[in-house]
Short mmCIF file of C-alpha atoms and ligand atoms in Angstrom, two decimals:
data_model
loop_
_atom_site.label_atom_id
_atom_site.label_comp_id
_atom_site.label_asym_id
_atom_site.label_seq_id
_atom_site.Cartn_x
_atom_site.Cartn_y
_atom_site.Cartn_z
CA UNK A 17 0.15 0.21 -0.11
CA UNK A 18 1.30 3.16 -0.84
CA UNK A 19 0.75 6.08 1.40
CA UNK A 20 -2.38 8.00 -0.67
CA UNK A 21 -3.88 4.46 -0.35
CA UNK A 22 -3.20 4.15 3.41
CA UNK A 23 -4.53 7.96 3.59
CA UNK A 24 -7.86 7.33 2.72
CA UNK A 25 -8.23 4.46 5.58
CA UNK A 26 -6.05 5.47 8.42
CA UNK A 27 -5.02 8.97 9.76
CA UNK A 28 -1.70 10.02 8.36
CA UNK A 29 1.16 11.56 10.15
CA UNK A 30 1.07 15.42 9.60
CA UNK A 31 5.00 14.64 8.99
CA UNK A 32 5.88 11.90 7.09
CA UNK A 33 2.35 10.59 5.98
CA UNK A 34 2.94 7.73 7.54
CA UNK A 35 -0.08 6.19 8.99
CA UNK A 36 -0.87 7.13 12.65
CA UNK A 37 -2.46 4.68 15.09
CA UNK A 38 -4.84 5.67 17.89
CA UNK A 39 -3.97 4.58 21.42
CA UNK A 40 -5.36 7.24 23.96
CA UNK A 41 -9.04 8.95 23.44
CA UNK A 42 -9.72 11.58 26.27
CA UNK A 43 -13.13 12.47 24.46
CA UNK A 44 -14.63 15.82 24.15
CA UNK A 45 -12.68 18.47 25.29
CA UNK A 46 -12.67 22.37 24.98
CA UNK A 47 -10.44 25.01 24.39
CA UNK A 48 -8.20 24.43 27.00
CA UNK A 49 -7.32 28.03 27.88
CA UNK A 50 -11.03 29.50 27.25
CA UNK A 51 -12.13 30.76 30.49
CA UNK A 52 -15.56 31.70 29.96
CA UNK A 53 -17.85 34.52 31.30
CA UNK A 54 -21.29 33.25 32.63
CA UNK A 55 -23.18 34.44 30.45
CA UNK A 56 -20.44 33.00 27.53
CA UNK A 57 -21.80 29.08 28.51
CA UNK A 58 -23.24 27.21 25.63
CA UNK A 59 -20.66 29.13 22.71
CA UNK A 60 -17.58 26.67 23.66
CA UNK A 61 -15.54 25.12 20.84
CA UNK A 62 -15.50 21.53 21.71
CA UNK A 63 -13.16 18.72 20.08
CA UNK A 64 -12.25 15.13 20.42
CA UNK A 65 -9.10 14.94 21.89
CA UNK A 66 -7.48 11.76 20.83
CA UNK A 67 -3.59 10.83 20.51
CA UNK A 68 -2.53 8.07 18.17
CA UNK A 69 1.09 7.45 17.15
CA UNK A 70 3.00 7.18 13.53
CA UNK A 71 4.31 4.07 13.00
CA UNK A 72 7.22 5.12 10.12
CA UNK A 73 8.22 8.31 12.24
CA UNK A 74 6.90 7.47 15.50
CA UNK A 75 5.73 10.96 15.94
CA UNK A 76 2.90 10.91 18.83
CA UNK A 77 0.37 13.31 17.21
CA UNK A 78 -3.20 14.61 18.13
CA UNK A 79 -6.07 13.14 15.37
CA UNK A 80 -7.85 16.08 15.40
CA UNK A 81 -6.77 19.62 15.66
CA UNK A 82 -8.23 22.30 17.42
CA UNK A 83 -7.78 25.72 15.00
CA UNK A 84 -5.28 27.94 16.22
CA UNK A 85 -7.11 30.77 15.65
CA UNK A 86 -9.35 29.07 18.85
CA UNK A 87 -6.61 28.99 20.94
CA UNK A 88 -4.23 31.65 20.47
CA UNK A 89 -6.44 34.64 20.73
CA UNK A 90 -5.46 37.96 21.79
CA UNK A 91 -6.91 37.48 25.46
CA UNK A 92 -5.13 34.07 25.53
CA UNK A 93 -4.71 34.04 29.57
CA UNK A 94 -1.99 32.46 30.39
CA UNK A 95 1.31 34.46 32.16
CA UNK A 96 4.72 32.52 32.05
CA UNK A 97 5.62 34.75 35.21
CA UNK A 98 2.93 33.31 37.35
CA UNK A 99 5.29 31.21 38.80
CA UNK A 100 8.93 31.84 40.38
CA UNK A 101 10.23 28.41 39.15
CA UNK A 102 9.55 29.46 36.18
CA UNK A 103 11.08 33.43 36.34
CA UNK A 104 14.22 31.49 37.56
CA UNK A 105 14.44 28.93 35.06
CA UNK A 106 14.14 31.76 31.66
CA UNK A 107 16.47 33.99 33.47
CA UNK A 108 18.67 31.08 33.55
CA UNK A 109 18.57 30.39 29.83
CA UNK A 110 18.48 33.80 28.76
CA UNK A 111 22.15 34.10 30.83
CA UNK A 112 23.41 31.31 29.15
CA UNK A 113 22.37 32.19 25.93
CA UNK A 114 24.30 35.62 26.63
CA UNK A 115 27.21 34.09 27.63
CA UNK A 116 27.68 31.38 24.46
CA UNK A 117 25.93 32.87 21.68
CA UNK A 118 24.71 36.08 21.77
CA UNK A 119 28.22 37.62 22.37
CA UNK A 120 28.68 40.13 19.52
CA UNK A 121 26.75 43.34 19.76
CA UNK A 122 25.23 42.90 16.34
CA UNK A 123 23.76 39.44 17.15
CA UNK A 124 19.89 39.04 16.87
CA UNK A 125 17.56 36.53 18.95
CA UNK A 126 14.36 35.93 17.78
CA UNK A 127 11.49 34.14 20.43
CA UNK A 128 8.74 32.24 18.94
CA UNK A 129 5.70 32.40 21.58
CA UNK A 130 7.67 34.90 24.13
CA UNK A 131 4.02 35.58 25.73
CA UNK A 132 4.84 37.70 28.59
CA UNK A 133 8.16 38.58 27.89
CA UNK A 134 10.23 36.02 31.06
CA UNK A 135 13.14 35.52 28.83
CA UNK A 136 13.50 38.35 26.81
CA UNK A 137 13.30 41.20 29.27
CA UNK A 138 16.44 39.31 31.00
CA UNK A 139 18.57 39.80 27.31
CA UNK A 140 17.19 43.44 26.66
CA UNK A 141 17.81 44.63 29.98
CA UNK A 142 21.67 43.06 28.72
CA UNK A 143 21.23 45.42 25.92
CA UNK A 144 20.85 42.18 23.62
CA UNK A 145 19.13 42.74 20.15
CA UNK A 146 15.93 41.12 19.93
CA UNK A 147 12.41 40.48 19.07
CA UNK A 148 9.39 38.36 20.36
CA UNK A 149 6.68 36.78 18.13
CA UNK A 150 3.40 36.18 20.01
CA UNK A 151 -0.17 36.25 19.05
CA UNK A 152 -1.46 36.86 22.25
CA UNK A 153 -1.64 40.50 22.17
CA UNK A 154 -2.49 40.35 26.10
CA UNK A 155 0.64 38.90 26.94
CA UNK A 156 2.49 40.75 24.28
CA UNK A 157 1.50 44.26 26.09
CA UNK A 158 3.16 42.47 29.53
CA UNK A 159 6.17 41.82 27.80
CA UNK A 160 6.26 45.59 26.32
CA UNK A 161 5.79 47.30 29.80
CA UNK A 162 8.95 44.83 30.96
CA UNK A 163 10.92 46.33 28.31
CA UNK A 164 10.68 43.36 25.70
CA UNK A 165 10.18 44.36 22.03
CA UNK A 166 7.08 42.13 20.54
CA UNK A 167 5.59 41.23 17.36
CA UNK A 168 1.87 40.83 17.57
CA UNK A 169 2.02 37.96 15.33
CA UNK A 170 1.86 34.22 14.52
CA UNK A 171 5.31 32.90 13.74
CA UNK A 172 5.39 31.37 10.22
CA UNK A 173 7.45 31.88 7.02
CA UNK A 174 5.37 35.73 6.17
CA UNK A 175 6.49 36.68 9.46
CA UNK A 176 10.32 35.50 9.64
CA UNK A 177 10.86 36.71 6.18
CA UNK A 178 9.34 40.36 7.60
CA UNK A 179 11.67 40.18 10.39
CA UNK A 180 14.58 39.17 8.56
CA UNK A 181 14.16 42.14 6.27
CA UNK A 182 13.77 44.60 8.65
CA UNK A 183 16.51 43.34 11.55
CA UNK A 184 18.68 40.99 9.59
CA UNK A 185 19.37 37.35 10.22
CA UNK A 186 18.75 35.61 13.55
CA UNK A 187 22.01 34.24 15.63
CA UNK A 188 19.74 32.50 17.75
CA UNK A 189 16.01 31.38 17.47
CA UNK A 190 14.56 30.19 20.93
CA UNK A 191 10.94 29.05 21.76
CA UNK A 192 10.17 27.24 25.06
CA UNK A 193 6.41 25.46 25.01
CA UNK A 194 5.38 26.61 21.71
CA UNK A 195 6.47 24.45 18.50
CA UNK A 196 4.70 21.53 19.96
CA UNK A 197 1.83 23.42 19.66
CA UNK A 198 1.74 23.95 15.85
CA UNK A 199 -0.07 21.19 13.83
CA UNK A 200 1.47 23.07 10.97
CA UNK A 201 4.74 22.93 12.12
CA UNK A 202 6.29 22.96 7.92
CA UNK A 203 5.40 26.65 8.67
CA UNK A 204 8.05 27.13 11.76
CA UNK A 205 10.86 25.47 9.89
CA UNK A 206 10.17 27.16 7.10
CA UNK A 207 10.05 30.48 8.67
CA UNK A 208 13.21 29.40 10.89
CA UNK A 209 15.05 28.65 7.46
CA UNK A 210 14.01 32.38 6.55
CA UNK A 211 15.31 33.90 9.64
CA UNK A 212 18.38 31.76 10.87
CA UNK A 213 21.64 32.72 9.98
CA UNK A 214 23.88 30.19 8.76
CA UNK A 215 25.59 29.52 11.92
CA UNK A 216 22.85 30.11 14.12
CA UNK A 217 20.65 27.63 16.18
CA UNK A 218 17.24 27.14 16.76
CA UNK A 219 16.62 26.29 20.47
CA UNK A 220 13.47 25.24 21.61
CA UNK A 221 12.02 23.14 24.58
CA UNK A 222 8.80 20.90 25.05
CA UNK A 223 7.49 18.63 27.23
CA UNK A 224 9.22 15.26 26.69
CA UNK A 225 6.90 12.22 25.96
CA UNK A 226 9.06 9.65 27.74
CA UNK A 227 8.23 11.63 31.13
CA UNK A 228 5.15 11.63 30.18
CA UNK A 229 4.47 8.13 29.91
CA UNK A 230 6.63 7.74 33.12
CA UNK A 231 4.65 9.43 35.37
CA UNK A 232 1.06 8.93 33.65
CA UNK A 233 1.04 12.87 33.17
CA UNK A 234 -1.86 12.46 31.00
CA UNK A 235 -3.46 15.92 31.74
CA UNK A 236 -0.40 17.12 29.68
CA UNK A 237 -2.42 16.14 27.01
CA UNK A 238 -4.71 18.83 25.65
CA UNK A 239 -5.56 21.00 22.39
CA UNK A 240 -2.46 22.86 22.55
CA UNK A 241 -0.28 20.37 22.84
CA UNK A 242 -0.53 18.90 19.64
CA UNK A 243 2.59 17.17 19.33
CA UNK A 244 4.29 15.19 22.06
CA UNK A 245 8.00 15.03 21.21
CA UNK A 246 10.26 12.31 21.53
CA UNK A 247 13.92 12.51 20.56
CA UNK A 248 13.94 9.92 17.91
CA UNK A 249 10.41 12.06 16.32
CA UNK A 250 12.11 15.19 16.46
CA UNK A 251 15.22 13.79 14.86
CA UNK A 252 13.62 12.58 12.07
CA UNK A 253 11.33 15.84 11.98
CA UNK A 254 14.36 18.46 11.69
CA UNK A 255 16.36 16.14 9.01
CA UNK A 256 13.02 16.50 7.14
CA UNK A 257 12.86 20.39 6.67
CA UNK A 258 17.02 20.20 5.98
CA UNK A 259 18.52 20.93 9.84
CA UNK A 260 20.24 18.70 12.33
CA UNK A 261 19.53 17.61 16.05
CA UNK A 262 22.75 18.25 17.37
CA UNK A 263 21.91 18.41 21.45
CA UNK A 264 19.47 17.44 23.51
CA UNK A 265 19.37 18.42 27.41
CA UNK A 266 16.89 16.87 30.02
CA UNK A 267 15.34 19.70 32.29
CA UNK A 268 12.85 19.41 35.20
CA UNK A 269 10.23 21.79 33.67
CA UNK A 270 6.78 21.17 33.72
CA UNK A 271 7.31 17.29 34.86
CA UNK A 272 10.13 17.50 32.48
CA UNK A 273 11.06 18.74 29.59
CA UNK A 274 14.12 18.53 26.50
CA UNK A 275 16.02 21.33 25.17
CA UNK A 276 16.50 20.40 21.95
CA UNK A 277 19.44 22.34 19.89
CA UNK A 278 19.00 22.19 16.10
CA UNK A 279 21.23 23.52 12.96
CA UNK A 280 22.15 23.40 9.52
CA UNK A 281 23.48 20.13 8.91
CA UNK A 282 27.70 20.03 9.14
CA UNK A 283 27.80 23.33 11.21
CA UNK A 284 27.83 22.16 14.98
CA UNK A 285 28.72 18.52 16.27
CA UNK A 286 26.26 16.48 16.80
CA UNK A 287 26.65 15.41 20.79
CA UNK A 288 26.67 11.84 21.50
CA UNK A 289 24.04 12.15 23.76
CA UNK A 290 21.11 12.46 21.13
CA UNK A 291 22.11 8.80 19.68
CA UNK A 292 22.26 7.99 23.44
CA UNK A 293 18.36 8.94 24.02
CA UNK A 294 17.38 7.51 20.95
CA UNK A 295 18.87 4.14 21.94
CA UNK A 296 17.23 4.69 25.62
CA UNK A 297 13.67 5.36 24.25
CA UNK A 298 14.12 2.55 22.17
CA UNK A 299 14.61 -0.16 24.87
CA UNK A 300 11.71 1.69 26.59
CA UNK A 301 9.23 1.67 24.15
CA UNK A 302 8.47 5.10 23.22
CA UNK A 303 8.24 4.22 19.88
CA UNK A 304 5.73 1.18 20.49
CA UNK A 305 2.09 1.63 20.04
CA UNK A 306 1.32 -0.88 23.11
CA UNK A 307 2.93 1.65 25.44
CA UNK A 308 0.94 4.17 24.79
CA UNK A 309 -2.06 1.61 24.77
CA UNK A 310 -0.90 0.52 28.43
CA UNK A 311 -0.69 4.47 29.30
CA UNK A 312 -4.58 4.66 28.18
CA UNK A 313 -5.77 1.95 30.86
CA UNK A 314 -3.73 3.88 33.35
CA UNK A 315 -5.35 7.01 32.71
CA UNK A 316 -8.72 4.82 32.89
CA UNK A 317 -7.94 3.99 36.45
CA UNK A 318 -6.61 7.07 37.46
CA UNK A 319 -9.79 9.06 36.17
CA UNK A 320 -11.83 6.13 38.20
CA UNK A 321 -10.06 6.62 41.03
CA UNK A 322 -9.96 10.36 41.01
CA UNK A 323 -14.06 10.59 40.96
CA UNK A 324 -14.28 7.60 43.83
CA UNK A 325 -12.09 9.99 46.07
CA UNK A 326 -13.92 13.29 45.41
CA UNK A 327 -17.27 11.75 45.71
CA UNK A 328 -16.70 9.95 49.22
CA UNK A 329 -14.99 13.46 50.29
CA UNK A 330 -17.89 15.19 49.14
CA UNK A 331 -20.87 12.83 50.81
CA UNK A 332 -18.52 12.78 54.57
CA UNK A 333 -19.13 16.73 53.98
CA UNK A 334 -15.83 17.60 53.51
CA UNK A 335 -14.78 20.66 51.31
CA UNK A 336 -12.11 20.43 48.41
CA UNK A 337 -11.06 23.00 45.94
CA UNK A 338 -8.75 22.97 43.26
CA UNK A 339 -5.69 24.78 43.02
CA UNK A 340 -4.19 26.34 39.96
CA UNK A 341 -6.82 26.73 37.15
CA UNK A 342 -3.47 25.26 34.61
CA UNK A 343 -4.60 23.99 30.91
CA UNK A 344 -3.88 20.68 32.21
CA UNK A 345 -7.02 21.11 34.64
CA UNK A 346 -9.27 21.07 31.67
CA UNK A 347 -8.37 17.41 30.30
CA UNK A 348 -8.70 16.30 34.18
CA UNK A 349 -12.07 17.74 34.61
CA UNK A 350 -13.67 17.14 31.20
CA UNK A 351 -12.12 13.77 31.04
CA UNK A 352 -13.69 12.60 34.57
CA UNK A 353 -16.51 14.48 34.59
CA UNK A 354 -15.80 16.71 37.35
CA UNK A 355 -17.87 19.79 37.82
CA UNK A 356 -18.73 22.29 40.84
CA UNK A 357 -20.48 19.44 42.65
CA UNK A 358 -17.24 17.90 43.23
CA UNK A 359 -15.06 20.81 43.33
CA UNK A 360 -16.95 24.06 44.05
CA UNK A 361 -14.16 26.15 42.55
CA UNK A 362 -10.64 26.70 41.46
CA UNK A 363 -8.29 29.59 43.43
CA UNK A 364 -5.87 30.87 40.90
CA UNK A 365 -3.06 33.90 41.08
CA UNK A 366 -4.12 35.03 37.34
CA UNK A 367 -6.33 38.32 36.95
CA UNK A 368 -7.33 36.97 33.53
CA UNK A 369 -8.90 33.48 34.91
CA UNK A 370 -10.55 34.92 37.76
CA UNK A 371 -14.48 35.03 37.85
CA UNK A 372 -14.41 33.45 34.89
CA UNK A 373 -15.74 29.70 34.76
CA UNK A 374 -13.34 26.58 33.68
CA UNK A 375 -13.54 25.46 30.08
CA UNK A 376 -16.30 23.16 29.74
CA UNK A 377 -16.28 22.12 33.35
CA UNK A 378 -17.94 25.30 34.22
CA UNK A 379 -16.11 25.10 38.02
CA UNK A 380 -15.60 29.26 39.17
CA UNK A 381 -12.24 30.44 38.84
CA UNK A 382 -11.52 32.77 42.33
CA UNK A 383 -8.96 34.79 43.72
CA UNK A 384 -6.25 32.91 45.51
CA UNK A 385 -6.72 35.08 48.38
CA UNK A 386 -9.74 33.41 48.58
CA UNK A 387 -7.85 29.74 49.43
CA UNK A 388 -7.33 30.67 53.06
CA UNK A 389 -10.66 32.51 53.29
CA UNK A 390 -11.09 30.19 55.08
CA UNK A 391 -8.84 26.95 54.56
CA UNK A 392 -10.66 23.87 52.68
CA UNK A 393 -9.93 20.45 54.18
CA UNK A 394 -8.36 19.17 51.11
CA UNK A 395 -6.85 21.16 48.00
CA UNK A 396 -7.01 19.04 44.62
CA UNK A 397 -3.47 20.33 42.82
CA UNK A 398 -4.05 20.89 39.23
CA UNK A 399 -0.72 22.89 39.14
CA UNK A 400 1.53 19.68 40.26
CA UNK A 401 4.42 20.84 38.25
CA UNK A 402 4.94 23.28 40.71
CA UNK A 403 4.34 21.54 43.79
CA UNK A 404 7.17 22.52 45.60
CA UNK A 405 6.88 26.47 45.44
CA UNK A 406 3.26 25.93 46.33
CA UNK A 407 3.69 23.79 48.87
CA UNK A 408 6.35 25.76 50.22
CA UNK A 409 3.83 28.89 49.84
CA UNK A 410 0.98 27.28 51.65
CA UNK A 411 2.70 25.84 54.68
CA UNK A 412 0.06 27.22 56.95
CA UNK A 413 -2.67 25.17 55.10
CA UNK A 414 -0.77 21.84 56.10
CA UNK A 415 -0.49 23.41 59.60
CA UNK A 416 -3.85 24.12 59.96
CA UNK A 417 -4.94 20.78 58.87
CA UNK A 418 -5.44 20.79 55.22
CA UNK A 419 -4.32 17.92 53.28
CA UNK A 420 -2.98 17.99 49.27
CA UNK A 421 -4.52 15.60 46.55
CA UNK A 422 -2.69 14.66 43.90
CA UNK A 423 -3.34 12.34 40.98
CA UNK A 424 -0.48 11.56 39.01
CA UNK A 425 0.81 8.99 38.65
CA UNK A 426 -1.91 8.04 41.03
CA UNK A 427 -4.32 9.36 43.58
CA UNK A 428 -3.43 9.95 46.73
CA UNK A 429 -3.48 12.47 49.84
CA UNK A 430 -0.42 13.58 50.78
O1 DWN B 506 2.52 24.93 27.38
C1 DWN B 506 2.05 25.77 27.89
C2 DWN B 506 2.75 25.84 29.16
C3 DWN B 506 3.92 26.88 29.70
O2 DWN B 506 1.40 27.17 30.04
C4 DWN B 506 1.07 26.14 27.92
N1 DWN B 506 0.11 25.15 26.99
C5 DWN B 506 -0.08 26.70 29.04
C6 DWN B 506 0.49 26.33 30.19
O3 DWN B 506 0.21 25.42 30.64
P1 DWN B 506 -0.53 25.41 32.31
O4 DWN B 506 -1.74 26.14 32.70
O5 DWN B 506 -1.31 23.87 32.66
O6 DWN B 506 0.79 26.04 33.04
P2 DWN B 506 1.05 25.87 34.55
O7 DWN B 506 2.56 26.64 34.76
O8 DWN B 506 1.02 24.70 34.94
O9 DWN B 506 -0.05 26.79 35.41
C7 DWN B 506 -0.06 27.18 36.94
C8 DWN B 506 -1.44 27.81 36.68
O10 DWN B 506 -1.65 27.62 38.21
C9 DWN B 506 -1.29 29.47 36.51
O11 DWN B 506 -2.65 29.66 35.92
C10 DWN B 506 -1.42 30.03 37.70
C11 DWN B 506 -1.55 29.41 38.94
N2 DWN B 506 -0.68 29.15 39.92
C12 DWN B 506 -1.07 29.42 41.47
O12 DWN B 506 -2.34 30.50 41.48
N3 DWN B 506 -0.52 29.88 42.46
C13 DWN B 506 0.68 28.79 39.94
C14 DWN B 506 0.87 28.64 40.93
C15 DWN B 506 2.77 28.70 41.15
C16 DWN B 506 0.91 29.23 42.41
O13 DWN B 506 1.62 29.50 42.95
N1 SAH B 507 6.94 30.30 26.27
C1 SAH B 507 6.19 30.42 27.33
C2 SAH B 507 4.33 30.50 26.42
C3 SAH B 507 3.98 29.26 26.22
S1 SAH B 507 2.33 29.46 25.89
C4 SAH B 507 6.17 29.76 28.20
O1 SAH B 507 7.05 28.82 28.02
O2 SAH B 507 5.84 29.83 29.52
C5 SAH B 507 2.43 29.22 24.38
C6 SAH B 507 2.89 30.54 23.84
O3 SAH B 507 2.61 30.36 21.92
C7 SAH B 507 1.32 31.17 24.11
O4 SAH B 507 1.78 32.93 24.27
C8 SAH B 507 1.03 31.67 22.44
O5 SAH B 507 0.36 32.62 22.05
C9 SAH B 507 1.76 31.54 21.67
N2 SAH B 507 1.86 30.72 20.21
C10 SAH B 507 1.12 29.86 19.60
N3 SAH B 507 1.15 29.80 18.21
C11 SAH B 507 2.24 30.79 18.01
C12 SAH B 507 3.04 31.10 16.74
N4 SAH B 507 2.82 30.26 15.33
N5 SAH B 507 3.81 31.65 16.85
C13 SAH B 507 4.51 32.60 17.98
N6 SAH B 507 3.34 32.07 19.03
C14 SAH B 507 2.28 31.30 19.27
ZN1 ZN B 508 5.35 10.34 10.57
#
């Protein structure tokens, strides 16, 4: 069977046109960051959140894409600077790029998906030539207020060509938690090809599928995370677009991510960790359909256990509130059918989310100050990736008898 014949019967890989086999179905899901006003209930967009793996290149990808225009709007509410841990991380990234790559005053750095400018403001303050590209006008405005220059736009071949014409080629193109979000990834690589200097590097960080599998982080799957990257699949992907994967570094961000460094072929030495990680992935079955089928079974168990626990607590008259109105919480609540009857509200520090309802599940989002007024009996930690920071900040909650509920890799009270 050639790939065109297979395409008519099976979903087709966005990258290599190979057959994609479905393995996880998380059901009907909303736009994970579309926190809605009470008067807008009934106007939400939903899609089927299902994931499959390509039999040829092993890229894990969603079977249906939520349109980009629904996800990344001017009022996209996520702000990178809502966590101290992320603030420290992006300051480190900026310092590393400044000291190793952006050493000449003429060097230009471009950030794809700069959001509120956490990374760029450090480089801007150090006098580095920079520009961020992000369609979220609200976040871009916050970035500008911090001294980062931002173009409110999607990064694609067109905007990349315009940036090059205006400012010259980029020595570094950086992106965190954005490349995996873009189903139409050809646009990204065509843009990078237009904009990157011949000796430049394209560095991107994204969640690592091996960590998602190992820790059953099923809530890292939502509309925005269209691809779940592995080293094997990214290595093949960048080669297809005429680039070379030269380095990979494991970082603890968002429960486990990889920082990929990509260059034009032959320009930079390829570090041996690339081949080593691909071998490790083969040993752990990261490219195998069966691995993801087992992951799906684990998700079923977590969902059933979580609903049973929340139901028992409610029936026993205990107060449970959600902590952190994350994108991840949209997957958990909509997959499990958890609504305000089980979790009456979610506390969150982001002004853009407060006073709204959570997507799909319609759980009210309330300001962080409400958490201690009075403390609930239990807090369901949707922002588990910031657990250390949150638990340190909320020591009084535990001292007053409060307990945390965690649900990955399994449901438990701590
Ligand atoms: O990849 C993505 C990452 C970068 O951010 C995007 N697709 C969307 C988003 O994912 P998320 O919403 O799951 O990200 P976080 O960083 O887990 O969100 C944390 C949420 O919790 C924010 O709304 C802020 C809130 N929060 C809080 O209320 N108190 C966070 C901390 C640390 C706190 O102490
Ligand atoms: N880099 C930040 C924000 C990640 S959220 C961090 O790691 O915390 C994803 C960001 O990518 C959003 O701000 C969204 O508006 C932006 N984005 C989505 N598609 C994009 C595209 N095609 N070009 C540039 N930015 C994009
Ligand atoms: Zn493929």
